[in-house]
Amino acid sequence: MSKKTILVTGGVGFIGNCFCKLLLRERPNWKVVNVDSCTYAANMNTIKSELENKNYVFYKADIRDRKAIFDIFSKERPDIVVNFAAESHVDRSIENPAIFLETNILGTQILMDASLSIGVSRFHQVSTDEVYGDLPLDRPDLFFHEDTPIHTSSPYSTSKASADLLVLAYFRTYKLPVTISRCSNNYGPYQFPEKLIPLMIHNAIHNEKLPVYGDGLNVRDWLYVEDHCRGILDILDKGQVGEIYNIGGHNERNNLYIVKTILKALGKPESLIYFVNDRKGHDRRYAIDPEKAMKELNWAPTTSFEDGIINTIQWYKDNMWWVEDCLNKNK
């Protein structure tokens, strides 16, 4: 594999950091440039080992800052750009939509403008299955496909769908070589403890109540984070420019099942569960059909949910200091 420079935005975050770790392991002759604004969800301890790697460079910069982004692109001249940078917490998007629109849409535009200015060979946009809306619980035969119409429910998913459309417009209008991936719910190490699995693990370990929205029967397709990152690397290697690829785990579980699994693994009572008012516009079921990625890229998830959730719980048990560090930083 020839030497390349790859610029990763949001590389201090959960999925972006996992992708950087994967690159440094499996593409040791590549230079990895991480650009992250370090919002509330960032913890610099996440990239402590990466900062010691001679092939890794970190810039603290906001993708909404056109001058800063253009300066970085001009200096580093990346061959490939992978955009993980995003505001991603649905609850926060309901409370304050503006920052989601600014970062997820306008920030993506600035990255693409910078990419055009130096002629990158690939711009990859990391999106979400939430752009498709939701599916009914009583139709387990239905799945999201790449041509499923966009039908968003929250300001977050709308901002990501808007960015996807903008990416495809840049492909058609400016011939920017783009690809898009839409993934299902990720889980694994280093996920900020506002998301379901790390929050529930943290609360259970501390014998605190575990809040569950509504009836807890909302279904998500769970994907181990490294499987997702390998899918993105496969898209960069073998994906067709201008195409969208769904990356899903075929691991559908409802939220209540997830919470009970965590409690059982930690030896905690189900009496810690309590139900709270449902989220506004809460999607009932997400389910991705990843057949296109499997056929065209020879990609498939390798981590079963049963193994992945145990590995994840153990990681948080062993690294609760990291979780507390995240929480203390945001007090």
Short mmCIF file of C-alpha atoms in Angstrom, two decimals:
data_model
loop_
_atom_site.label_atom_id
_atom_site.label_comp_id
_atom_site.label_asym_id
_atom_site.label_seq_id
_atom_site.Cartn_x
_atom_site.Cartn_y
_atom_site.Cartn_z
CA MET A 1 0.00 0.00 0.00
CA SER A 2 1.55 3.29 -1.12
CA LYS A 3 2.14 6.08 1.36
CA LYS A 4 -0.82 8.42 1.74
CA THR A 5 -1.90 11.26 3.97
CA ILE A 6 -5.41 10.84 5.35
CA LEU A 7 -7.18 13.64 7.19
CA VAL A 8 -9.74 12.49 9.73
CA THR A 9 -12.11 15.00 11.31
CA GLY A 10 -13.55 14.24 14.72
CA GLY A 11 -10.69 11.89 15.52
CA VAL A 12 -10.84 12.50 19.27
CA GLY A 13 -14.44 11.29 19.26
CA PHE A 14 -15.68 7.75 19.71
CA ILE A 15 -15.79 6.38 16.15
CA GLY A 16 -13.19 8.72 14.65
CA ASN A 17 -10.62 7.72 17.25
CA CYS A 18 -11.27 4.02 16.65
CA PHE A 19 -10.71 4.66 12.94
CA CYS A 20 -7.42 6.45 13.61
CA LYS A 21 -6.25 3.57 15.80
CA LEU A 22 -7.14 1.13 13.04
CA LEU A 23 -5.24 3.16 10.44
CA LEU A 24 -2.10 3.38 12.56
CA ARG A 25 -2.15 -0.39 13.07
CA GLU A 26 -3.00 -1.50 9.55
CA ARG A 27 -1.62 1.34 7.37
CA PRO A 28 1.70 2.02 9.17
CA ASN A 29 3.10 3.95 6.21
CA TRP A 30 0.17 6.38 6.08
CA LYS A 31 0.20 9.76 7.79
CA VAL A 32 -2.91 10.31 9.91
CA VAL A 33 -3.96 13.93 10.41
CA ASN A 34 -6.63 14.35 13.09
CA VAL A 35 -8.66 17.57 13.15
CA ASP A 36 -11.01 17.96 16.10
CA SER A 37 -12.52 20.99 17.83
CA CYS A 38 -12.61 19.13 21.17
CA THR A 39 -16.19 19.87 22.22
CA TYR A 40 -17.71 18.69 25.48
CA ALA A 41 -17.60 15.06 24.25
CA ALA A 42 -13.83 15.06 23.68
CA ASN A 43 -11.31 13.67 26.14
CA MET A 44 -7.65 14.11 25.21
CA ASN A 45 -6.77 10.97 27.19
CA THR A 46 -8.48 9.11 24.34
CA ILE A 47 -5.60 9.91 21.96
CA LYS A 48 -2.72 9.77 24.43
CA SER A 49 -0.98 6.85 22.71
CA GLU A 50 -1.66 8.18 19.21
CA LEU A 51 0.13 11.45 20.02
CA GLU A 52 3.31 9.44 20.55
CA ASN A 53 3.15 7.96 17.03
CA LYS A 54 5.39 9.67 14.46
CA ASN A 55 2.74 9.12 11.74
CA TYR A 56 0.03 10.98 13.67
CA VAL A 57 -0.61 14.73 13.76
CA PHE A 58 -3.31 16.49 15.77
CA TYR A 59 -4.85 19.90 15.09
CA LYS A 60 -7.40 21.49 17.39
CA ALA A 61 -9.68 23.25 14.92
CA ASP A 62 -13.38 23.63 14.21
CA ILE A 63 -14.62 22.52 10.80
CA ARG A 64 -16.79 25.68 10.76
CA ASP A 65 -13.62 27.79 10.75
CA ARG A 66 -12.89 28.18 7.02
CA LYS A 67 -9.48 29.82 7.43
CA ALA A 68 -8.22 27.24 9.92
CA ILE A 69 -9.40 24.35 7.75
CA PHE A 70 -7.94 25.76 4.56
CA ASP A 71 -4.62 26.41 6.34
CA ILE A 72 -4.47 22.78 7.53
CA PHE A 73 -5.33 21.43 4.07
CA SER A 74 -2.74 23.66 2.47
CA LYS A 75 -0.05 22.48 4.87
CA GLU A 76 -0.86 18.76 5.04
CA ARG A 77 -2.15 18.20 1.46
CA PRO A 78 -4.26 15.13 2.35
CA ASP A 79 -4.97 12.51 -0.30
CA ILE A 80 -8.09 11.32 1.51
CA VAL A 81 -10.55 13.04 3.86
CA VAL A 82 -12.90 11.14 6.17
CA ASN A 83 -15.45 13.34 7.93
CA PHE A 84 -16.58 11.99 11.30
CA ALA A 85 -16.92 15.46 12.85
CA ALA A 86 -20.50 16.01 13.92
CA GLU A 87 -22.79 16.97 16.71
CA SER A 88 -24.56 13.66 17.21
CA HIS A 89 -26.67 13.51 20.37
CA VAL A 90 -30.36 13.58 19.46
CA ASP A 91 -31.53 15.01 22.79
CA ARG A 92 -29.12 17.93 22.45
CA SER A 93 -30.32 18.56 18.89
CA ILE A 94 -33.88 18.91 20.17
CA GLU A 95 -32.73 21.43 22.79
CA ASN A 96 -30.43 23.43 20.47
CA PRO A 97 -30.78 22.67 16.74
CA ALA A 98 -28.60 25.56 15.51
CA ILE A 99 -25.20 24.08 16.43
CA PHE A 100 -26.14 20.85 14.64
CA LEU A 101 -26.99 22.68 11.43
CA GLU A 102 -23.83 24.78 11.58
CA THR A 103 -21.44 21.91 12.26
CA ASN A 104 -23.04 19.07 10.34
CA ILE A 105 -24.01 21.00 7.19
CA LEU A 106 -21.88 24.14 6.91
CA GLY A 107 -18.84 22.40 8.40
CA THR A 108 -19.15 19.66 5.78
CA GLN A 109 -19.37 22.30 3.05
CA ILE A 110 -16.14 23.95 4.23
CA LEU A 111 -14.35 20.57 4.28
CA MET A 112 -15.48 19.86 0.73
CA ASP A 113 -14.42 23.31 -0.46
CA ALA A 114 -10.99 22.71 1.06
CA SER A 115 -10.87 19.25 -0.54
CA LEU A 116 -11.62 20.73 -3.96
CA SER A 117 -8.92 23.36 -3.49
CA ILE A 118 -6.17 20.73 -3.29
CA GLY A 119 -7.74 17.96 -5.38
CA VAL A 120 -8.19 15.11 -2.89
CA SER A 121 -8.62 11.62 -4.33
CA ARG A 122 -11.53 10.81 -1.99
CA PHE A 123 -13.89 12.61 0.36
CA HIS A 124 -15.79 10.21 2.57
CA GLN A 125 -18.81 11.35 4.55
CA VAL A 126 -19.74 9.34 7.64
CA SER A 127 -23.52 9.45 8.00
CA THR A 128 -26.20 7.57 9.93
CA ASP A 129 -29.17 5.28 9.43
CA GLU A 130 -31.28 7.91 11.19
CA VAL A 131 -31.63 9.78 7.88
CA TYR A 132 -34.12 7.08 6.83
CA GLY A 133 -36.50 7.74 9.73
CA ASP A 134 -37.86 4.66 11.43
CA LEU A 135 -39.60 1.35 10.76
CA PRO A 136 -42.65 -0.17 12.49
CA LEU A 137 -42.00 -2.70 15.24
CA ASP A 138 -44.55 -5.11 13.76
CA ARG A 139 -42.75 -5.36 10.38
CA PRO A 140 -39.47 -7.20 11.07
CA ASP A 141 -39.24 -7.94 7.34
CA LEU A 142 -38.57 -4.28 6.51
CA PHE A 143 -35.02 -2.87 6.33
CA PHE A 144 -33.30 0.33 5.28
CA HIS A 145 -31.65 0.12 1.86
CA GLU A 146 -29.43 2.71 0.19
CA ASP A 147 -32.36 3.84 -1.95
CA THR A 148 -34.81 4.10 0.96
CA PRO A 149 -36.26 7.64 0.85
CA ILE A 150 -34.93 10.06 3.45
CA HIS A 151 -37.53 10.68 6.16
CA THR A 152 -35.91 12.39 9.15
CA SER A 153 -37.33 12.75 12.64
CA SER A 154 -34.97 15.04 14.61
CA PRO A 155 -32.84 18.12 13.97
CA TYR A 156 -29.81 15.82 14.24
CA SER A 157 -30.93 13.38 11.56
CA THR A 158 -32.10 16.25 9.37
CA SER A 159 -28.68 17.89 9.58
CA LYS A 160 -26.98 14.63 8.58
CA ALA A 161 -29.41 14.04 5.70
CA SER A 162 -28.81 17.60 4.50
CA ALA A 163 -25.06 17.01 4.59
CA ASP A 164 -25.48 13.79 2.58
CA LEU A 165 -27.43 15.64 -0.11
CA LEU A 166 -24.79 18.37 -0.19
CA VAL A 167 -22.03 15.78 -0.58
CA LEU A 168 -23.84 14.20 -3.52
CA ALA A 169 -24.37 17.66 -5.04
CA TYR A 170 -20.63 18.35 -4.82
CA PHE A 171 -20.03 15.06 -6.62
CA ARG A 172 -22.38 15.97 -9.45
CA THR A 173 -21.61 19.67 -9.72
CA TYR A 174 -17.90 19.86 -8.91
CA LYS A 175 -16.86 16.24 -9.58
CA LEU A 176 -15.54 15.87 -6.03
CA PRO A 177 -14.83 12.11 -5.63
CA VAL A 178 -17.13 11.25 -2.75
CA THR A 179 -18.50 8.22 -0.94
CA ILE A 180 -21.01 8.07 1.90
CA SER A 181 -21.55 5.45 4.59
CA ARG A 182 -24.66 5.19 6.74
CA CYS A 183 -24.16 3.13 9.87
CA SER A 184 -26.36 1.69 12.56
CA ASN A 185 -25.88 2.35 16.30
CA ASN A 186 -22.24 1.90 17.29
CA TYR A 187 -20.99 0.69 20.66
CA GLY A 188 -17.62 -0.09 22.14
CA PRO A 189 -14.74 1.53 24.09
CA TYR A 190 -14.29 5.30 24.43
CA GLN A 191 -17.93 6.26 23.80
CA PHE A 192 -18.94 9.41 25.66
CA PRO A 193 -21.17 8.48 28.62
CA GLU A 194 -24.30 10.30 27.44
CA LYS A 195 -25.07 7.49 24.99
CA LEU A 196 -27.17 4.51 26.08
CA ILE A 197 -24.62 1.74 26.66
CA PRO A 198 -21.83 3.65 28.46
CA LEU A 199 -24.39 5.60 30.50
CA MET A 200 -26.10 2.43 31.67
CA ILE A 201 -22.79 0.72 32.46
CA HIS A 202 -21.65 3.73 34.49
CA ASN A 203 -24.91 4.00 36.42
CA ALA A 204 -25.11 0.27 37.10
CA ILE A 205 -21.54 0.12 38.41
CA HIS A 206 -22.37 2.99 40.79
CA ASN A 207 -25.75 1.51 41.79
CA GLU A 208 -27.53 4.53 40.33
CA LYS A 209 -30.90 4.47 38.60
CA LEU A 210 -30.94 3.55 34.90
CA PRO A 211 -33.35 5.85 33.00
CA VAL A 212 -35.15 4.21 30.06
CA TYR A 213 -37.24 6.21 27.61
CA GLY A 214 -40.92 5.33 27.18
CA ASP A 215 -41.60 1.59 27.22
CA GLY A 216 -38.00 0.69 26.38
CA LEU A 217 -39.04 -1.27 23.30
CA ASN A 218 -37.40 0.98 20.71
CA VAL A 219 -35.22 -1.24 18.53
CA ARG A 220 -31.74 -0.41 17.25
CA ASP A 221 -29.33 -2.35 15.04
CA TRP A 222 -26.13 -2.53 17.11
CA LEU A 223 -22.72 -2.50 15.42
CA TYR A 224 -19.37 -2.93 17.17
CA VAL A 225 -17.34 0.19 16.47
CA GLU A 226 -14.29 -1.53 14.97
CA ASP A 227 -16.52 -3.40 12.50
CA HIS A 228 -17.85 -0.03 11.37
CA CYS A 229 -14.34 1.39 10.97
CA ARG A 230 -13.23 -1.60 8.93
CA GLY A 231 -16.23 -1.03 6.70
CA ILE A 232 -15.14 2.56 6.06
CA LEU A 233 -11.61 1.41 5.24
CA ASP A 234 -13.10 -1.11 2.79
CA ILE A 235 -15.11 1.69 1.16
CA LEU A 236 -11.92 3.75 0.73
CA ASP A 237 -10.15 0.76 -0.79
CA LYS A 238 -12.91 -0.74 -2.93
CA GLY A 239 -15.97 1.53 -2.90
CA GLN A 240 -17.26 3.22 -6.02
CA VAL A 241 -17.12 7.02 -6.17
CA GLY A 242 -20.56 8.63 -5.89
CA GLU A 243 -22.05 5.65 -4.02
CA ILE A 244 -23.72 5.22 -0.63
CA TYR A 245 -23.03 2.15 1.50
CA ASN A 246 -25.08 0.98 4.47
CA ILE A 247 -22.94 -0.48 7.27
CA GLY A 248 -25.08 -2.43 9.73
CA GLY A 249 -24.61 -5.17 12.28
CA HIS A 250 -27.75 -7.32 11.85
CA ASN A 251 -27.92 -7.15 15.66
CA GLU A 252 -31.38 -5.79 16.42
CA ARG A 253 -32.08 -5.40 20.12
CA ASN A 254 -34.54 -3.19 21.99
CA ASN A 255 -33.31 -0.73 24.59
CA LEU A 256 -34.77 -2.65 27.50
CA TYR A 257 -32.94 -5.80 26.41
CA ILE A 258 -29.67 -3.83 26.28
CA VAL A 259 -30.18 -2.43 29.77
CA LYS A 260 -31.09 -5.82 31.25
CA THR A 261 -28.07 -7.44 29.57
CA ILE A 262 -25.78 -4.86 31.19
CA LEU A 263 -27.36 -5.34 34.61
CA LYS A 264 -27.04 -9.12 34.37
CA ALA A 265 -23.39 -8.94 33.29
CA LEU A 266 -22.60 -6.67 36.24
CA GLY A 267 -24.65 -8.65 38.75
CA LYS A 268 -27.00 -5.74 39.43
CA PRO A 269 -30.78 -5.89 40.09
CA GLU A 270 -33.36 -4.88 37.48
CA SER A 271 -34.96 -2.72 40.17
CA LEU A 272 -32.40 -0.06 39.15
CA ILE A 273 -34.39 0.48 35.94
CA TYR A 274 -36.86 3.33 35.89
CA PHE A 275 -38.92 4.61 32.98
CA VAL A 276 -38.95 8.28 31.98
CA ASN A 277 -41.07 10.31 29.56
CA ASP A 278 -40.31 9.37 25.99
CA ARG A 279 -38.08 11.52 23.79
CA LYS A 280 -39.91 13.83 21.36
CA GLY A 281 -40.24 12.19 17.94
CA HIS A 282 -38.55 9.01 19.21
CA ASP A 283 -37.95 6.58 16.33
CA ARG A 284 -39.26 3.09 17.03
CA ARG A 285 -36.99 0.84 14.99
CA TYR A 286 -33.84 1.10 12.90
CA ALA A 287 -32.70 -1.84 10.79
CA ILE A 288 -30.06 -1.70 8.05
CA ASP A 289 -29.61 -4.06 5.14
CA PRO A 290 -25.83 -4.08 4.51
CA GLU A 291 -26.03 -6.43 1.50
CA LYS A 292 -24.50 -3.90 -0.90
CA ALA A 293 -21.37 -3.49 1.26
CA MET A 294 -21.14 -7.23 1.74
CA LYS A 295 -21.32 -7.95 -2.00
CA GLU A 296 -19.28 -5.08 -3.40
CA LEU A 297 -16.70 -4.68 -0.63
CA ASN A 298 -16.61 -8.19 0.82
CA TRP A 299 -17.28 -6.55 4.19
CA ALA A 300 -19.08 -8.21 7.08
CA PRO A 301 -19.23 -7.56 10.81
CA THR A 302 -16.99 -9.97 12.71
CA THR A 303 -18.04 -9.20 16.30
CA SER A 304 -21.25 -10.78 17.56
CA PHE A 305 -23.37 -8.70 19.90
CA GLU A 306 -22.87 -11.25 22.66
CA ASP A 307 -19.08 -10.90 22.47
CA GLY A 308 -19.08 -7.18 21.75
CA ILE A 309 -21.26 -6.17 24.69
CA ILE A 310 -19.19 -8.22 27.15
CA ASN A 311 -15.97 -6.74 25.78
CA THR A 312 -17.47 -3.27 26.05
CA ILE A 313 -18.69 -3.74 29.62
CA GLN A 314 -15.27 -5.05 30.65
CA TRP A 315 -13.51 -2.10 29.03
CA TYR A 316 -15.64 0.38 30.97
CA LYS A 317 -15.11 -1.54 34.19
CA ASP A 318 -11.35 -1.40 33.63
CA ASN A 319 -11.39 2.26 32.51
CA MET A 320 -13.98 3.91 34.72
CA TRP A 321 -11.37 6.62 35.37
CA TRP A 322 -11.82 7.68 31.73
CA VAL A 323 -15.60 7.93 32.15
CA GLU A 324 -15.26 9.94 35.36
CA ASP A 325 -12.76 12.20 33.62
CA CYS A 326 -15.35 12.90 30.89
CA LEU A 327 -18.07 13.60 33.43
CA ASN A 328 -15.92 15.80 35.69
CA LYS A 329 -14.77 17.88 32.71
CA ASN A 330 -18.39 18.75 31.95
CA LYS A 331 -19.58 19.61 35.43
#
